[in-house]
Every structure is written in structure tokens, then in C-alpha cells.
């Protein structure tokens, strides 16, 4: 149970800036997720929390205490590494016992904790095997058990389930969430899978080249991205971000196919952001300018339609399996309240009154 | 893809030739070791692969038990040279492996810059003869010549680069996260090395040690320069197996050669099980 905070932490490797003046606070018992593309500094942040790297500037705090010079062992944080890092010369049971043995726990307690962790992760039947004899999924469970077996201040996990197949990944992330809730511990999680990040995290931070761009609840970030980078990065299919200009009483985008009345929009908008599910598509019945359907992807519950309007590609996500032909002409519309308005430089502009919260 | 008959015959012929080039002299040595003097001195049509009258006389001779049909007696048996070889090569290997492994670990984990590893390679690029004479003078000054420890020390220094480079490759290949996991789980740096790194390195250590041992065991030049009488090694002793009456004592040499081949082969077989197993098998995701 610990609060973990960064105060203006910077870390450089030779010429690259791995973490750029990062500040954040992870609250007690929170499931906190770092989400960013490869090399955005996610893993470096975990290594800094663990004490495997020293920051070049700034302070790292665990429960309000600066731990910049504390050794990894003394920080009392458990970690599941991206490549799992099991000890190949020890059986699964010895791998799980290791953290307790190194802390000189009494043998009876070690065995009890081992049994407990093995039960939680369903690995009781493979404890006698060496890591080399286990499947990828089993190894991953052993690695998580090794982290869970003791009582650390916080758990850190660096994309621990990326090697699993999609179905097992979904199961495991639900299980992780449950384990975290039951253990009542802070869990800091790193992933590059946006669905995973959104599904498990209480709060998340979005990283770009070592800098934290936005911190908040996943749905809040989804609904109110602070910049076009965040808007594009979170959400699939990607948010439509359309250059816009004011023509008379309207803001026009995508050629002239999409219009928002100026009184509904935010003054000074340079780009409009519109989630694919918020872009409405209707048969064109003359008037205004049409968009052309260029691709239709029926995905069962919904259909993703790629459109082209004024040389601008757009994507719309429609419920069910609507009748849609490639080449068809359609009319575009949207609810002005669902549009995100970006100013010059890509920062979101404050919303008008009545926009969705 | 099926290959033509001509290609396949050529392939197998080439393989057979390569095997023959390696094995024929070895088998000939083994055969000669068990031949009495008339047979290993024979020429032309009298030469046979299988000894007509197999005998252990050659072995008895080098251990001083019998002079067989040779009129000369040896002034020294093979026992001491075998001991000298074991001591100098063995201790030399331990020295090289200890220093080389420590240096490799340090440089692999905490080293900066590429100069030191390169400097260690240059040790090997230097012709050994160019340094051995000065070393001989130094060793004479220190009264290290003609002793197993003086030889072991030189062996340790000369094979250090091999031990270092082999072990450095293995340490570089070991994922750092395994050690970091142990650090996070409460180990000190020293304990990580003893509890995690060394046990994981058993196979690499064994193969590197075998390689270094064979280098030391088969050295002739250094032993020739640094030992004279008391502690000559097997190769030096072997060269001295000749007499003014019969010339080269090929039978005795073959017997000694056969004995000299035993330790590397036995060690090789013993550690073979380790050699085939991967270093971090099972530590990582896939």
C-alpha cells in the first residue's frame, strides 16, 4: 500500500531523452497504467521506480519519502519483467520462494505463501518443473506468482502478457484486475495495447517521447483528449482529425462535406476531432457536398466505413451491418457537442457550454 | 529438393576424406602404441594396422618398468612429466578462468569503453615467441623457471584473453533482467552473482575451462623455454624420447601420446551434456 510519485524526473541515455521532466502521483491501491508507443519511456519509468536506474534530475517518492538513493531491495517493490526473467536453473517453486528466502522469512511461512500464490494463479501442478519445461502462459503465471508472493509496497508489471494469444490475454487481464483488487495493492502497469490499458486501468498516463501528455481516467482521456497526439493515440479506429476553416456562419471540414455552425463550435478552432462512432452517415439526397465510400469492413457488431471527402479520408463506425456499397455517395453530419476543437499547435480548446462532459 | 547422384557421391567422398585425414594418424598412433619395437621400426610391406604381437612394452618402458628390447634406459620416467602437465595446465586453467571470468563479468555489466577488451585481444595478436624470451629472463631472475607454478602462472596469463572473451560473450548474452529481478527481490550485487549468475553459467564455464585446459595441455613452446629438467611437461618429454642407437622411439612416443589424449577426451565427454543445453533456456517468455 503505497503512493508513488515523480517530481520533475528526467532521465537521459547518452543522446536520447528517455524521461522528460515527468511528474505524476499514483495513489494508494490504484491500478495505474502507462500507455505509449515503443520507446516512449514506459519501461524507463518502471526502472526508475524500481531503482535499477538513477534519475538525472528530479525526485522519486514512495509514500512521501524520497528514494533516489535507496537500493532496489530496500524499496520493497515487486516487478514482473517484460521478458519475465525467471531463474532458469530453479524450479517454478524455487522461483516463487526466492523473494521470501532472500528476506529470511521462516520456512513455514514461505511454504504457506507459496501455496497461496500457487492457488491464486493455478500453478500448483507445475511447481516442480523448470522454467524451460513450461509453456509461455505457465511461465508468465510463475513470474506473476513470484511478484505476488510477498507483501510489497507496490507491484510493477511491464507488459507482462504481451506474449500470450489474444484470448488468453483477455482472460489474464481480467484476472490481474481481480488479483490487484483482492490484494489491495498499488499496481503500476505498462502496455502498448490500448484496449488493455483502457480495460484495466483506474487511471492512466499517456506518454510521448518520454513526456507525460495526459493523466486521467481512461474514459475521460478518451472523451477529452488534451492534444491531437493523445486523440490519435487512444481509440480504435483512430479519431478523425480534420483541418477546418470558418466559411461564413459555418466551420467546414473534409472539403465541404462536414459543417458545424459557428455558434456551436469553439472560436479559433484549426482542427476538428471526431470519433468514428460520432460521425453520422446518411444517404445523400442532394444539397451540400457528398462523401464517397471507399472501404466497408463489416465486423459483426459494427461496421467500419472508410470515406473520402475533399481528398480527406475519414472513418465512421456504424452499428450493426448497414447497407453500404463502395463508391456510394453519402452525406456526413455530426453532433457539434461531440466534436473536439483543437487550436493551433494541436492543443484542445476549452469546450463550449452544453458540450458533453 | 533432391540432389543428383554425382553431387551426393562427391559430398560423401569429401566427408570421408576429411574424416580420414583426422582419424588415420590418430588410429596409427593408437596402433603403434601397442606394437613391439620390430613392428614400429618396420617399413614397407611389413607395416600392419593391427599389431601382430600386441604388447604393453611401450607403456612399461616410459614408466621405467622395463627396457624391453631397447638397450637404453631412460634417465626419467613419464610419471613426473604427466604430473607436471596436470599441475601446470590445471592450475593455469584455474588462474585464467578465475581472472578471466571476473574481468568479463565486470566489463560486461559495468564496463565503459571498448579499449580494455581490445587490449586483451592484442595480447593474442602479439607473436608469443617475441615475449617468451623476455619472460624467460624475468622468470629466471625470479627463480620461477623449471617449476610447475612458474609454468602455471605463464599459462594463466597467456590463456586469460581466451577465458575473458569466451566468458564475456556468455555474460553479454545473458539477459540483464534476470539479475535485475534478483536485485529487486532482495539480493545484493554479490549474492546475485553467486546465487543467479554463476549457477546459470555452469555450462559456459565448463566449456570455456575445457577450451583453456586443452590449450595449456598441448603447449610445447612455452614449456620448452621455461622448464629444463625437473618439471618438463608431456610434450617436452615426448620430444626427448629418442636414443642414439635407435633414433626416435616412436612406440614410446605413441604410448605417451595416447595417454596425453585421455584427459581432454574424458573432460569433453563429461561436460558434453552441458554443452548442448542453452544458456537461458526457459528464463524468458518464448
Coordinates of C-alpha atoms in Angstrom, one line a residue, chain B residues 6-246:
Chain B
X6 CA 27.1 -37.2 -58.6
X7 CA 26.7 -34.4 -56.1
X8 CA 25.8 -36.8 -53.3
X9 CA 28.8 -39.1 -54.0
X10 CA 31.1 -36.1 -54.1
X11 CA 29.7 -34.9 -50.8
X12 CA 30.2 -38.2 -49.0
X13 CA 33.7 -38.6 -50.6
X14 CA 34.7 -35.2 -49.3
X15 CA 33.3 -36.1 -45.8
X16 CA 35.1 -39.4 -45.8
X17 CA 38.4 -37.7 -46.9
X18 CA 38.1 -35.2 -44.1
X19 CA 37.4 -37.9 -41.5
X20 CA 40.3 -39.9 -42.8
X21 CA 42.7 -37.0 -42.6
X22 CA 41.8 -36.5 -39.0
X23 CA 41.5 -40.1 -37.9
X24 CA 44.2 -42.1 -39.7
X25 CA 47.1 -40.5 -37.8
X26 CA 45.3 -40.9 -34.5
X27 CA 44.5 -44.5 -35.2
X28 CA 48.0 -45.2 -36.4
X29 CA 49.3 -43.7 -33.1
X30 CA 47.0 -46.0 -31.2
X31 CA 48.1 -49.0 -33.2
X32 CA 51.8 -48.1 -32.8
X33 CA 51.5 -47.7 -29.0
X34 CA 50.8 -51.4 -28.8
X35 CA 53.5 -52.6 -31.2
X36 CA 56.8 -54.1 -30.2
X37 CA 59.9 -52.5 -31.4
X38 CA 60.4 -54.7 -34.5
X39 CA 57.0 -53.7 -35.7
X40 CA 57.1 -49.9 -35.2
X41 CA 60.5 -49.9 -36.8
X42 CA 59.3 -51.9 -39.8
X43 CA 59.0 -50.5 -43.2
X44 CA 57.2 -51.2 -46.5
X45 CA 55.2 -54.4 -46.7
X46 CA 55.9 -55.3 -43.0
X47 CA 53.6 -52.4 -41.9
X48 CA 50.3 -53.5 -40.5
X49 CA 47.3 -51.7 -39.0
X50 CA 46.7 -54.3 -36.3
X51 CA 49.8 -55.2 -34.2
X52 CA 50.8 -58.8 -34.9
X53 CA 52.1 -59.2 -31.4
X54 CA 50.4 -56.6 -29.3
X55 CA 52.4 -55.6 -26.2
X56 CA 52.3 -53.1 -23.4
X57 CA 56.1 -52.8 -23.5
X58 CA 56.0 -49.2 -24.7
X59 CA 53.9 -48.2 -21.7
X60 CA 56.2 -50.2 -19.4
X61 CA 59.2 -48.6 -21.0
X62 CA 58.1 -44.9 -20.4
X63 CA 57.2 -45.7 -16.8
X64 CA 60.6 -47.2 -16.4
X65 CA 59.5 -50.8 -15.6
X66 CA 61.2 -52.5 -18.5
X67 CA 63.7 -51.5 -21.1
X68 CA 62.2 -54.2 -23.3
X69 CA 64.4 -54.8 -26.2
X70 CA 65.8 -51.3 -26.1
X71 CA 69.3 -51.3 -24.7
X72 CA 69.0 -47.8 -23.4
X73 CA 67.3 -46.9 -20.2
X74 CA 65.5 -43.6 -19.6
X75 CA 67.0 -41.2 -17.2
X76 CA 63.5 -40.3 -16.2
X77 CA 60.0 -41.9 -16.4
X78 CA 56.9 -40.3 -17.8
X79 CA 55.3 -40.0 -14.4
X80 CA 56.8 -36.7 -13.4
X81 CA 56.0 -35.0 -16.8
X82 CA 52.4 -36.2 -16.6
X83 CA 52.2 -34.7 -13.1
X84 CA 53.9 -31.5 -14.4
X85 CA 51.4 -31.3 -17.2
X86 CA 48.4 -31.8 -14.9
X87 CA 49.7 -29.2 -12.4
X88 CA 50.7 -26.5 -14.8
X89 CA 47.8 -26.9 -17.2
X90 CA 45.3 -27.4 -14.4
X91 CA 46.4 -24.5 -12.2
X92 CA 46.9 -22.3 -15.3
X93 CA 43.3 -23.0 -16.3
X94 CA 42.0 -22.2 -12.8
X95 CA 44.0 -18.9 -12.9
X96 CA 42.9 -17.9 -16.3
X97 CA 39.2 -18.8 -15.6
X98 CA 39.1 -17.0 -12.3
X99 CA 40.7 -13.8 -13.5
X100 CA 39.0 -14.0 -17.0
X101 CA 35.5 -14.7 -15.6
X102 CA 35.8 -11.9 -13.0
X103 CA 37.1 -9.4 -15.6
X104 CA 34.5 -10.5 -18.2
X105 CA 31.6 -10.1 -15.7
X106 CA 32.8 -6.7 -14.5
X107 CA 33.3 -5.4 -18.0
X108 CA 30.1 -6.9 -19.3
X109 CA 28.0 -5.4 -16.6
X110 CA 29.8 -2.2 -15.6
X111 CA 32.4 -1.6 -18.2
X112 CA 32.6 1.5 -20.3
X113 CA 34.5 2.0 -23.4
X114 CA 35.9 -0.7 -25.7
X115 CA 39.6 -0.2 -25.1
X116 CA 40.3 -2.8 -22.4
X117 CA 38.6 -5.7 -24.2
X118 CA 40.5 -4.8 -27.3
X119 CA 43.8 -4.5 -25.4
X120 CA 43.2 -8.1 -24.2
X121 CA 42.8 -9.2 -27.8
X122 CA 46.1 -7.6 -28.7
X123 CA 47.8 -9.9 -26.2
X124 CA 46.9 -12.7 -28.6
X125 CA 47.9 -10.8 -31.7
X126 CA 51.4 -10.5 -30.4
X127 CA 53.6 -13.4 -31.5
X128 CA 54.3 -15.5 -28.4
X129 CA 57.9 -16.1 -29.3
X130 CA 58.6 -12.3 -29.2
X131 CA 57.6 -12.2 -25.5
X132 CA 58.6 -15.6 -24.3
X133 CA 62.4 -14.9 -24.3
X134 CA 62.0 -11.8 -22.1
X135 CA 59.6 -13.7 -19.9
X136 CA 62.2 -16.5 -19.6
X137 CA 64.7 -13.9 -18.4
X138 CA 62.3 -12.5 -15.9
X139 CA 61.3 -15.9 -14.7
X140 CA 65.0 -16.9 -14.3
X141 CA 65.6 -13.7 -12.3
X142 CA 62.6 -14.6 -10.1
X143 CA 63.8 -18.3 -9.9
X144 CA 60.4 -19.3 -11.4
X145 CA 61.9 -21.4 -14.2
X146 CA 61.7 -25.2 -14.2
X147 CA 58.8 -25.2 -11.7
X148 CA 55.2 -26.1 -12.2
X149 CA 54.0 -23.0 -10.6
X150 CA 56.1 -20.7 -12.8
X151 CA 54.7 -22.5 -15.9
X152 CA 51.1 -22.4 -14.5
X153 CA 51.5 -18.7 -14.0
X154 CA 52.5 -18.1 -17.6
X155 CA 49.7 -20.4 -18.8
X156 CA 47.2 -18.5 -16.8
X157 CA 48.4 -15.2 -18.3
X158 CA 48.6 -16.5 -21.8
X159 CA 45.2 -18.1 -21.9
X160 CA 43.5 -15.3 -19.9
X161 CA 42.3 -13.5 -23.1
X162 CA 40.5 -16.7 -24.3
X163 CA 38.8 -17.2 -20.9
X164 CA 37.9 -13.5 -20.9
X165 CA 36.5 -13.3 -24.4
X166 CA 34.5 -16.6 -24.1
X167 CA 33.0 -15.6 -20.8
X168 CA 32.3 -12.0 -21.9
X169 CA 30.3 -13.3 -24.8
X170 CA 28.3 -15.5 -22.5
X171 CA 27.7 -12.7 -19.9
X172 CA 26.7 -10.3 -22.7
X173 CA 24.2 -12.8 -24.0
X174 CA 22.6 -13.2 -20.6
X175 CA 19.5 -11.0 -20.3
X176 CA 20.2 -8.4 -17.6
X177 CA 16.6 -8.6 -16.4
X178 CA 17.3 -11.9 -14.7
X179 CA 19.9 -10.3 -12.5
X180 CA 17.7 -7.3 -12.0
X181 CA 14.8 -9.5 -10.9
X182 CA 17.0 -10.9 -8.2
X183 CA 18.1 -7.4 -7.2
X184 CA 14.5 -6.3 -6.9
X185 CA 13.6 -9.4 -4.9
X186 CA 16.1 -8.5 -2.2
X187 CA 19.6 -9.7 -3.3
X188 CA 22.8 -7.7 -3.0
X189 CA 25.1 -7.5 -6.1
X190 CA 27.4 -10.1 -4.7
X191 CA 24.6 -12.5 -3.9
X192 CA 23.1 -12.1 -7.4
X193 CA 26.5 -13.2 -8.8
X194 CA 26.7 -16.2 -6.5
X195 CA 23.1 -17.3 -6.5
X196 CA 21.9 -16.5 -10.0
X197 CA 24.7 -15.7 -12.4
X198 CA 27.3 -18.4 -11.6
X199 CA 24.7 -21.3 -11.4
X200 CA 23.3 -20.1 -14.8
X201 CA 26.9 -20.0 -16.2
X202 CA 27.8 -23.6 -15.3
X203 CA 27.7 -24.8 -18.9
X204 CA 29.6 -21.8 -20.4
X205 CA 32.2 -22.0 -17.6
X206 CA 32.7 -25.7 -18.2
X207 CA 33.1 -25.3 -22.0
X208 CA 35.4 -22.3 -21.6
X209 CA 37.5 -24.1 -19.0
X210 CA 37.8 -27.2 -21.3
X211 CA 39.0 -25.0 -24.1
X212 CA 41.6 -23.2 -22.0
X213 CA 42.7 -26.5 -20.5
X214 CA 43.3 -28.1 -23.9
X215 CA 45.3 -25.0 -25.0
X216 CA 47.5 -25.3 -21.9
X217 CA 47.7 -29.1 -22.0
X218 CA 49.0 -29.1 -25.6
X219 CA 51.5 -26.3 -25.3
X220 CA 55.1 -27.2 -26.3
X221 CA 56.9 -23.9 -26.9
X222 CA 56.4 -22.2 -23.5
X223 CA 57.2 -25.4 -21.6
X224 CA 60.3 -25.9 -23.7
X225 CA 61.6 -22.5 -22.8
X226 CA 60.6 -22.3 -19.1
X227 CA 61.3 -25.9 -18.0
X228 CA 64.6 -27.7 -18.3
X229 CA 64.8 -30.8 -16.1
X230 CA 62.6 -31.2 -13.0
X231 CA 59.2 -30.1 -14.4
X232 CA 59.2 -30.7 -18.1
X233 CA 55.7 -31.4 -19.4
X234 CA 54.4 -34.2 -21.6
X235 CA 55.1 -32.6 -25.0
X236 CA 58.7 -31.6 -24.0
X237 CA 59.3 -35.0 -22.5
X238 CA 57.9 -36.7 -25.6
X239 CA 60.4 -34.8 -27.8
X240 CA 63.2 -36.2 -25.7
X241 CA 62.2 -39.8 -26.3
X242 CA 64.9 -40.8 -28.6
X243 CA 68.2 -42.6 -28.4
X244 CA 71.5 -42.5 -30.2
X245 CA 71.1 -46.2 -31.1
X246 CA 67.6 -46.5 -32.3

